[in-house]
Amino acid sequence: MSITVAEALRIGALRQCKLLAGASGINNVVKFVDSMEVPDITPWLKSNELLVTTGYSIRDDHDALVRLIENLKQVDAAGLAIKPRFMGSIPDDIIQLADELGLPLIVIPGEVPFIQITHPLMKAIANRQTSSLEFSETVHKALTMVELEGNGCEDIAKTLHALIGNAILITDRHLRVLTMAGPVSISDLPLESTDEGPGTERRLRMGKGKLAGMLRAYGTETVRIDGCPWDFWYRPARAKERVYGFVFAVEQEKAPKDLELIALEHATTTATLELLKQELIREQLKMVEYDFFTELLLGNITDQQEAHQRTKMLGWPQPPWSLVVMDVDDFSSYIADLGESAIRRIKDQIRDIIVDETGDEKTIFALMGKSDSFIFLFSAKAMKGRRRMDESIEAAIARLLKETNLSMSVGISGQIDDVMEIPEGHKQAQLALKITRLVRGAGSIGHYDQLSLERALLDLSDSGALKQYHEETLGKVVEYDSANNGQLIKTIEALVNSAGNRSQASKALYIHRNTLAYRIKQIRKLSGLNLSNPADLVTVAMLLKVRPFI
């Protein structure tokens, strides 16, 4: 625990000194005490240093005193203590400058020897550092014993509470409360359910933006949770650039002091080891789940009763489900110059983003990475509707693009009502992914049951009939656009989208109605289609649907 300027003024002969200016820096930390007897001491100034001087070397140089105060502030010094024996009174502009900079300016009475200031203060600093080391050792031993005894996060929370007095919470990376200790109950916290019914898990209510900031933190931070009157001091349980959970100290009656924050740091290290151990156990279960899910996708499991028993053992929620395939667009180009470890980190980041934005193990499950794709099942009950499912997937796509500059396209199956329907659901999701990329491009979402016409067109495209029909009707229009950098196909699209309304179409194209009329004549000349005729407009609308499939 560090000594502040405020505390220093109560130690030794500093009790006889006066704080003349810079009161806003009264809580500056003092780690060193030094004296100045040369005009330019700038190269030797240090952060958290209290500089003691008579000012003799700059007694006739007002600008040097200004520079000294500015330089002390620049290095984050603790303050300046002057015995103005050779300087007379401190000038008003120096007092004003110290106030503006928040640098404590202390006046030492002429009869006070420096030794009566420096010796007691340095002794107090040394004693405080010794106490800090002793406390740190006590914390280390207590938490090491907890880890060796293998009693998990519950004992870590209890031990930390006993050491610092604040209520303690330990959560996973999704803020699900794993354990609590101290004078706080579950009813005191703003929580939200992650599911309905018995065995419901609850997590701290936190906006996704705030959680994203917490996941980027490294040291001790504070956060205010919506609907709660206290600040929460926390450290992320981080290992190898990945956050596995958080350790919180609740500021109910008091904020944790420096020594107590050391205890929080030690406890977080111990909690990280415990959460890593639990993660390894989950990874083993995921390997079992991965093998089962792979066998299902390949259609190698034919015994329905066995499949139901294994889903129950793995804790899968009850159907209905949707199977989702999220595929990174042009991933091979993105990773062309990256090593294996960098590629693995990116894939882990993608997985974390999917889980963070789409829910948790009760919302999505059987998450499996396969090359540049991620396949998982969505619980319709937990997600409570397709719209929320789409919104969460869109959020994952947007965050991935923002953080990595990668886009993902998504295919979603129709409703799956039984585990044995998973192979068919996978085929549906893959087909929806293929179609949505063809029709809407990268970064789009396609639902199998919303693509009936597109599926029919894709089937017909193999016969060559669609290509021939398109060539006979719009072939010359396409050739004209290609040869002349034309806009005729875009003109047709605008007319179809506006149901033939020329005013709306010209506005959409940012052209004059006369220019639109001229283009329509060109289209009729090249294709024989009269876009003023509703029947021909329906024909080109269908041809536009056909274009991605030929």
GROMACS .gro file of N, CA, C and O in nm, residues 197-287:
model
  364
  197GLY      N    1  -3.697  -2.231  -1.621
  197GLY     CA    2  -3.721  -2.357  -1.555
  197GLY      C    3  -3.618  -2.390  -1.449
  197GLY      O    4  -3.529  -2.312  -1.416
  198PRO      N    5  -3.628  -2.514  -1.393
  198PRO     CA    6  -3.538  -2.557  -1.286
  198PRO      C    7  -3.393  -2.556  -1.333
  198PRO      O    8  -3.362  -2.579  -1.450
  199GLY      N    9  -3.303  -2.529  -1.239
  199GLY     CA   10  -3.162  -2.530  -1.273
  199GLY      C   11  -3.118  -2.410  -1.355
  199GLY      O   12  -3.013  -2.411  -1.416
  200THR      N   13  -3.201  -2.307  -1.353
  200THR     CA   14  -3.169  -2.188  -1.431
  200THR      C   15  -3.038  -2.126  -1.385
  200THR      O   16  -3.014  -2.109  -1.267
  201GLU      N   17  -2.950  -2.095  -1.481
  201GLU     CA   18  -2.828  -2.023  -1.450
  201GLU      C   19  -2.854  -1.874  -1.468
  201GLU      O   20  -2.932  -1.834  -1.553
  202ARG      N   21  -2.787  -1.794  -1.386
  202ARG     CA   22  -2.808  -1.650  -1.395
  202ARG      C   23  -2.675  -1.579  -1.415
  202ARG      O   24  -2.572  -1.623  -1.366
  203ARG      N   25  -2.680  -1.468  -1.486
  203ARG     CA   26  -2.559  -1.391  -1.510
  203ARG      C   27  -2.585  -1.244  -1.481
  203ARG      O   28  -2.699  -1.198  -1.483
  204LEU      N   29  -2.476  -1.171  -1.457
  204LEU     CA   30  -2.487  -1.028  -1.432
  204LEU      C   31  -2.542  -0.959  -1.555
  204LEU      O   32  -2.500  -0.988  -1.668
  205ARG      N   33  -2.636  -0.869  -1.533
  205ARG     CA   34  -2.696  -0.796  -1.645
  205ARG      C   35  -2.597  -0.689  -1.692
  205ARG      O   36  -2.569  -0.593  -1.625
  206MET      N   37  -2.544  -0.709  -1.810
  206MET     CA   38  -2.442  -0.620  -1.861
  206MET      C   39  -2.460  -0.604  -2.011
  206MET      O   40  -2.479  -0.703  -2.082
  207GLY      N   41  -2.459  -0.483  -2.061
  207GLY     CA   42  -2.467  -0.460  -2.204
  207GLY      C   43  -2.350  -0.524  -2.276
  207GLY      O   44  -2.239  -0.534  -2.222
  208LYS      N   45  -2.373  -0.568  -2.402
  208LYS     CA   46  -2.267  -0.636  -2.476
  208LYS      C   47  -2.148  -0.545  -2.500
  208LYS      O   48  -2.033  -0.591  -2.502
  209GLY      N   49  -2.172  -0.416  -2.518
  209GLY     CA   50  -2.062  -0.323  -2.539
  209GLY      C   51  -1.973  -0.314  -2.416
  209GLY      O   52  -1.850  -0.310  -2.425
  210LYS      N   53  -2.037  -0.312  -2.297
  210LYS     CA   54  -1.961  -0.304  -2.173
  210LYS      C   55  -1.882  -0.433  -2.150
  210LYS      O   56  -1.766  -0.430  -2.108
  211LEU      N   57  -1.946  -0.547  -2.180
  211LEU     CA   58  -1.877  -0.676  -2.165
  211LEU      C   59  -1.758  -0.684  -2.260
  211LEU      O   60  -1.651  -0.734  -2.223
  212ALA      N   61  -1.774  -0.635  -2.382
  212ALA     CA   62  -1.664  -0.637  -2.479
  212ALA      C   63  -1.544  -0.559  -2.425
  212ALA      O   64  -1.429  -0.601  -2.440
  213GLY      N   65  -1.570  -0.445  -2.358
  213GLY     CA   66  -1.463  -0.367  -2.298
  213GLY      C   67  -1.395  -0.443  -2.185
  213GLY      O   68  -1.273  -0.438  -2.170
  214MET      N   69  -1.474  -0.515  -2.105
  214MET     CA   70  -1.417  -0.594  -1.996
  214MET      C   71  -1.329  -0.707  -2.050
  214MET      O   72  -1.226  -0.739  -1.991
  215LEU      N   73  -1.369  -0.765  -2.160
  215LEU     CA   74  -1.290  -0.874  -2.218
  215LEU      C   75  -1.156  -0.824  -2.271
  215LEU      O   76  -1.061  -0.903  -2.286
  216ARG      N   77  -1.146  -0.694  -2.298
  216ARG     CA   78  -1.019  -0.637  -2.347
  216ARG      C   79  -0.928  -0.591  -2.234
  216ARG      O   80  -0.812  -0.557  -2.256
  217ALA      N   81  -0.981  -0.587  -2.111
  217ALA     CA   82  -0.904  -0.534  -1.997
  217ALA      C   83  -0.791  -0.630  -1.958
  217ALA      O   84  -0.799  -0.751  -1.982
  218TYR      N   85  -0.688  -0.575  -1.898
  218TYR     CA   86  -0.575  -0.655  -1.849
  218TYR      C   87  -0.556  -0.640  -1.699
  218TYR      O   88  -0.538  -0.737  -1.628
  219GLY      N   89  -0.557  -0.518  -1.648
  219GLY     CA   90  -0.535  -0.495  -1.506
  219GLY      C   91  -0.666  -0.489  -1.429
  219GLY      O   92  -0.770  -0.538  -1.473
  220THR      N   93  -0.659  -0.426  -1.312
  220THR     CA   94  -0.778  -0.408  -1.228
  220THR      C   95  -0.856  -0.288  -1.277
  220THR      O   96  -0.800  -0.180  -1.296
  221GLU      N   97  -0.985  -0.306  -1.297
  221GLU     CA   98  -1.073  -0.200  -1.346
  221GLU      C   99  -1.197  -0.194  -1.257
  221GLU      O  100  -1.221  -0.282  -1.175
  222THR      N  101  -1.276  -0.087  -1.278
  222THR     CA  102  -1.405  -0.079  -1.210
  222THR      C  103  -1.516  -0.070  -1.314
  222THR      O  104  -1.495  -0.019  -1.424
  223VAL      N  105  -1.632  -0.121  -1.278
  223VAL     CA  106  -1.746  -0.115  -1.368
  223VAL      C  107  -1.872  -0.097  -1.285
  223VAL      O  108  -1.881  -0.148  -1.173
  224ARG      N  109  -1.966  -0.022  -1.336
  224ARG     CA  110  -2.096  -0.004  -1.271
  224ARG      C  111  -2.198  -0.086  -1.349
  224ARG      O  112  -2.212  -0.069  -1.471
  225ILE      N  113  -2.266  -0.174  -1.280
  225ILE     CA  114  -2.365  -0.261  -1.344
  225ILE      C  115  -2.501  -0.195  -1.334
  225ILE      O  116  -2.540  -0.145  -1.228
  226ASP      N  117  -2.573  -0.193  -1.445
  226ASP     CA  118  -2.704  -0.128  -1.450
  226ASP      C  119  -2.795  -0.184  -1.340
  226ASP      O  120  -2.806  -0.306  -1.322
  227GLY      N  121  -2.859  -0.093  -1.268
  227GLY     CA  122  -2.954  -0.134  -1.165
  227GLY      C  123  -2.889  -0.169  -1.033
  227GLY      O  124  -2.955  -0.222  -0.943
  228CYS      N  125  -2.759  -0.140  -1.017
  228CYS     CA  126  -2.689  -0.172  -0.892
  228CYS      C  127  -2.620  -0.047  -0.840
  228CYS      O  128  -2.555   0.024  -0.916
  229PRO      N  129  -2.632  -0.016  -0.710
  229PRO     CA  130  -2.577   0.110  -0.657
  229PRO      C  131  -2.427   0.107  -0.631
  229PRO      O  132  -2.369   0.208  -0.595
  230TRP      N  133  -2.362  -0.009  -0.648
  230TRP     CA  134  -2.220  -0.020  -0.612
  230TRP      C  135  -2.133  -0.026  -0.736
  230TRP      O  136  -2.176  -0.066  -0.844
  231ASP      N  137  -2.007   0.011  -0.716
  231ASP     CA  138  -1.905  -0.016  -0.817
  231ASP      C  139  -1.851  -0.157  -0.795
  231ASP      O  140  -1.846  -0.206  -0.681
  232PHE      N  141  -1.812  -0.220  -0.903
  232PHE     CA  142  -1.753  -0.353  -0.897
  232PHE      C  143  -1.608  -0.343  -0.945
  232PHE      O  144  -1.583  -0.303  -1.060
  233TRP      N  145  -1.512  -0.376  -0.858
  233TRP     CA  146  -1.372  -0.385  -0.898
  233TRP      C  147  -1.350  -0.524  -0.953
  233TRP      O  148  -1.394  -0.623  -0.894
  234TYR      N  149  -1.283  -0.534  -1.066
  234TYR     CA  150  -1.269  -0.667  -1.125
  234TYR      C  151  -1.134  -0.682  -1.195
  234TYR      O  152  -1.069  -0.585  -1.232
  235ARG      N  153  -1.094  -0.807  -1.209
  235ARG     CA  154  -0.981  -0.844  -1.294
  235ARG      C  155  -1.024  -0.961  -1.382
  235ARG      O  156  -1.091  -1.054  -1.334
  236PRO      N  157  -0.988  -0.958  -1.509
  236PRO     CA  158  -1.019  -1.072  -1.596
  236PRO      C  159  -0.925  -1.188  -1.569
  236PRO      O  160  -0.804  -1.168  -1.549
  237ALA      N  161  -0.980  -1.308  -1.564
  237ALA     CA  162  -0.898  -1.429  -1.551
  237ALA      C  163  -0.848  -1.464  -1.690
  237ALA      O  164  -0.916  -1.531  -1.768
  238ARG      N  165  -0.729  -1.415  -1.722
  238ARG     CA  166  -0.678  -1.422  -1.859
  238ARG      C  167  -0.557  -1.515  -1.867
  238ARG      O  168  -0.469  -1.513  -1.782
  239ALA      N  169  -0.555  -1.595  -1.973
  239ALA     CA  170  -0.439  -1.681  -2.002
  239ALA      C  171  -0.425  -1.693  -2.153
  239ALA      O  172  -0.523  -1.721  -2.223
  240LYS      N  173  -0.305  -1.669  -2.202
  240LYS     CA  174  -0.277  -1.678  -2.346
  240LYS      C  175  -0.376  -1.594  -2.428
  240LYS      O  176  -0.435  -1.642  -2.525
  241GLU      N  177  -0.394  -1.470  -2.384
  241GLU     CA  178  -0.477  -1.372  -2.456
  241GLU      C  179  -0.625  -1.408  -2.458
  241GLU      O  180  -0.703  -1.348  -2.531
  242ARG      N  181  -0.667  -1.506  -2.378
  242ARG     CA  182  -0.809  -1.543  -2.374
  242ARG      C  183  -0.861  -1.525  -2.232
  242ARG      O  184  -0.795  -1.562  -2.135
  243VAL      N  185  -0.980  -1.468  -2.220
  243VAL     CA  186  -1.042  -1.447  -2.089
  243VAL      C  187  -1.133  -1.565  -2.059
  243VAL      O  188  -1.219  -1.602  -2.140
  244TYR      N  189  -1.114  -1.625  -1.940
  244TYR     CA  190  -1.194  -1.741  -1.900
  244TYR      C  191  -1.300  -1.704  -1.796
  244TYR      O  192  -1.389  -1.784  -1.769
  245GLY      N  193  -1.287  -1.585  -1.737
  245GLY     CA  194  -1.385  -1.545  -1.636
  245GLY      C  195  -1.343  -1.414  -1.573
  245GLY      O  196  -1.249  -1.347  -1.618
  246PHE      N  197  -1.411  -1.377  -1.464
  246PHE     CA  198  -1.381  -1.252  -1.394
  246PHE      C  199  -1.391  -1.275  -1.243
  246PHE      O  200  -1.474  -1.354  -1.197
  247VAL      N  201  -1.306  -1.202  -1.169
  247VAL     CA  202  -1.317  -1.199  -1.023
  247VAL      C  203  -1.355  -1.057  -0.984
  247VAL      O  204  -1.285  -0.961  -1.021
  248PHE      N  205  -1.466  -1.042  -0.912
  248PHE     CA  206  -1.519  -0.911  -0.874
  248PHE      C  207  -1.507  -0.891  -0.723
  248PHE      O  208  -1.535  -0.984  -0.645
  249ALA      N  209  -1.469  -0.770  -0.683
  249ALA     CA  210  -1.480  -0.727  -0.543
  249ALA      C  211  -1.584  -0.616  -0.540
  249ALA      O  212  -1.571  -0.515  -0.610
  250VAL      N  213  -1.689  -0.635  -0.462
  250VAL     CA  214  -1.801  -0.541  -0.462
  250VAL      C  215  -1.774  -0.427  -0.365
  250VAL      O  216  -1.744  -0.450  -0.247
  251GLU      N  217  -1.785  -0.304  -0.414
  251GLU     CA  218  -1.763  -0.186  -0.331
  251GLU      C  219  -1.895  -0.146  -0.265
  251GLU      O  220  -1.965  -0.057  -0.311
  252GLN      N  221  -1.927  -0.214  -0.152
  252GLN     CA  222  -2.051  -0.183  -0.081
  252GLN      C  223  -2.027  -0.072   0.021
  252GLN      O  224  -2.085   0.035   0.013
  253GLU      N  225  -1.942  -0.100   0.119
  253GLU     CA  226  -1.914  -0.001   0.223
  253GLU      C  227  -1.780   0.067   0.203
  253GLU      O  228  -1.757   0.177   0.254
  254LYS      N  229  -1.688   0.002   0.128
  254LYS     CA  230  -1.556   0.060   0.109
  254LYS      C  231  -1.497   0.012  -0.022
  254LYS      O  232  -1.528  -0.098  -0.068
  255ALA      N  233  -1.412   0.096  -0.079
  255ALA     CA  234  -1.337   0.055  -0.198
  255ALA      C  235  -1.215  -0.024  -0.153
  255ALA      O  236  -1.156   0.006  -0.049
  256PRO      N  237  -1.174  -0.126  -0.229
  256PRO     CA  238  -1.053  -0.200  -0.192
  256PRO      C  239  -0.931  -0.107  -0.193
  256PRO      O  240  -0.915  -0.023  -0.281
  257LYS      N  241  -0.845  -0.123  -0.092
  257LYS     CA  242  -0.722  -0.044  -0.085
  257LYS      C  243  -0.612  -0.113  -0.165
  257LYS      O  244  -0.631  -0.221  -0.218
  258ASP      N  245  -0.496  -0.047  -0.171
  258ASP     CA  246  -0.388  -0.099  -0.255
  258ASP      C  247  -0.351  -0.243  -0.221
  258ASP      O  248  -0.336  -0.328  -0.309
  259LEU      N  249  -0.332  -0.272  -0.091
  259LEU     CA  250  -0.296  -0.408  -0.051
  259LEU      C  251  -0.406  -0.507  -0.087
  259LEU      O  252  -0.379  -0.621  -0.126
  260GLU      N  253  -0.529  -0.463  -0.073
  260GLU     CA  254  -0.642  -0.551  -0.104
  260GLU      C  255  -0.653  -0.578  -0.254
  260GLU      O  256  -0.695  -0.684  -0.297
  261LEU      N  257  -0.611  -0.479  -0.335
  261LEU     CA  258  -0.608  -0.500  -0.480
  261LEU      C  259  -0.498  -0.600  -0.518
  261LEU      O  260  -0.511  -0.673  -0.617
  262ILE      N  261  -0.390  -0.604  -0.437
  262ILE     CA  262  -0.288  -0.707  -0.457
  262ILE      C  263  -0.349  -0.845  -0.433
  262ILE      O  264  -0.324  -0.940  -0.507
  263ALA      N  265  -0.429  -0.854  -0.327
  263ALA     CA  266  -0.497  -0.981  -0.298
  263ALA      C  267  -0.590  -1.019  -0.412
  263ALA      O  268  -0.599  -1.137  -0.451
  264LEU      N  269  -0.662  -0.920  -0.468
  264LEU     CA  270  -0.751  -0.947  -0.582
  264LEU      C  271  -0.671  -1.001  -0.701
  264LEU      O  272  -0.715  -1.093  -0.770
  265GLU      N  273  -0.553  -0.943  -0.721
  265GLU     CA  274  -0.468  -0.990  -0.832
  265GLU      C  275  -0.424  -1.135  -0.811
  265GLU      O  276  -0.431  -1.217  -0.902
  266HIS      N  277  -0.378  -1.166  -0.689
  266HIS     CA  278  -0.337  -1.303  -0.659
  266HIS      C  279  -0.455  -1.400  -0.675
  266HIS      O  280  -0.439  -1.510  -0.730
  267ALA      N  281  -0.570  -1.360  -0.624
  267ALA     CA  282  -0.688  -1.448  -0.631
  267ALA      C  283  -0.728  -1.472  -0.776
  267ALA      O  284  -0.773  -1.582  -0.812
  268THR      N  285  -0.714  -1.370  -0.859
  268THR     CA  286  -0.749  -1.386  -1.000
  268THR      C  287  -0.656  -1.486  -1.068
  268THR      O  288  -0.701  -1.566  -1.152
  269THR      N  289  -0.528  -1.484  -1.032
  269THR     CA  290  -0.434  -1.583  -1.087
  269THR      C  291  -0.477  -1.724  -1.048
  269THR      O  292  -0.478  -1.816  -1.131
  270THR      N  293  -0.513  -1.741  -0.921
  270THR     CA  294  -0.558  -1.872  -0.874
  270THR      C  295  -0.688  -1.913  -0.942
  270THR      O  296  -0.705  -2.029  -0.982
  271ALA      N  297  -0.779  -1.817  -0.957
  271ALA     CA  298  -0.906  -1.846  -1.024
  271ALA      C  299  -0.883  -1.883  -1.171
  271ALA      O  300  -0.953  -1.969  -1.226
  272THR      N  301  -0.784  -1.817  -1.234
  272THR     CA  302  -0.753  -1.849  -1.373
  272THR      C  303  -0.711  -1.995  -1.386
  272THR      O  304  -0.754  -2.066  -1.478
  273LEU      N  305  -0.625  -2.041  -1.294
  273LEU     CA  306  -0.583  -2.182  -1.297
  273LEU      C  307  -0.702  -2.275  -1.280
  273LEU      O  308  -0.712  -2.378  -1.349
  274GLU      N  309  -0.793  -2.239  -1.188
  274GLU     CA  310  -0.911  -2.323  -1.165
  274GLU      C  311  -1.002  -2.324  -1.288
  274GLU      O  312  -1.051  -2.430  -1.329
  275LEU      N  313  -1.023  -2.207  -1.348
  275LEU     CA  314  -1.109  -2.199  -1.466
  275LEU      C  315  -1.046  -2.270  -1.585
  275LEU      O  316  -1.117  -2.330  -1.667
  276LEU      N  317  -0.914  -2.265  -1.596
  276LEU     CA  318  -0.845  -2.339  -1.701
  276LEU      C  319  -0.864  -2.490  -1.682
  276LEU      O  320  -0.885  -2.564  -1.780
  277LYS      N  321  -0.857  -2.534  -1.557
  277LYS     CA  322  -0.878  -2.676  -1.528
  277LYS      C  323  -1.020  -2.718  -1.567
  277LYS      O  324  -1.039  -2.823  -1.631
  278GLN      N  325  -1.117  -2.635  -1.534
  278GLN     CA  326  -1.255  -2.665  -1.573
  278GLN      C  327  -1.272  -2.662  -1.724
  278GLN      O  328  -1.347  -2.742  -1.781
  279GLU      N  329  -1.198  -2.570  -1.789
  279GLU     CA  330  -1.205  -2.561  -1.935
  279GLU      C  331  -1.150  -2.688  -2.000
  279GLU      O  332  -1.204  -2.736  -2.100
  280LEU      N  333  -1.044  -2.743  -1.942
  280LEU     CA  334  -0.988  -2.867  -1.996
  280LEU      C  335  -1.087  -2.981  -1.984
  280LEU      O  336  -1.099  -3.065  -2.076
  281ILE      N  337  -1.160  -2.985  -1.872
  281ILE     CA  338  -1.264  -3.088  -1.856
  281ILE      C  339  -1.373  -3.071  -1.960
  281ILE      O  340  -1.419  -3.166  -2.024
  282ARG      N  341  -1.414  -2.943  -1.981
  282ARG     CA  342  -1.516  -2.916  -2.083
  282ARG      C  343  -1.465  -2.952  -2.223
  282ARG      O  344  -1.543  -3.001  -2.306
  283GLU      N  345  -1.337  -2.927  -2.246
  283GLU     CA  346  -1.281  -2.961  -2.377
  283GLU      C  347  -1.288  -3.111  -2.403
  283GLU      O  348  -1.313  -3.155  -2.516
  284GLN      N  349  -1.264  -3.189  -2.297
  284GLN     CA  350  -1.276  -3.335  -2.313
  284GLN      C  351  -1.420  -3.374  -2.349
  284GLN      O  352  -1.443  -3.458  -2.436
  285LEU      N  353  -1.517  -3.310  -2.280
  285LEU     CA  354  -1.658  -3.337  -2.313
  285LEU      C  355  -1.691  -3.290  -2.454
  285LEU      O  356  -1.769  -3.354  -2.526
  286LYS      N  357  -1.630  -3.176  -2.494
  286LYS     CA  358  -1.656  -3.126  -2.629
  286LYS      C  359  -1.602  -3.221  -2.734
  286LYS      O  360  -1.658  -3.233  -2.844
  287MET      N  361  -1.490  -3.288  -2.704
  287MET     CA  362  -1.436  -3.386  -2.797
  287MET      C  363  -1.534  -3.502  -2.815
  287MET      O  364  -1.554  -3.550  -2.928
   0.00000   0.00000   0.00000
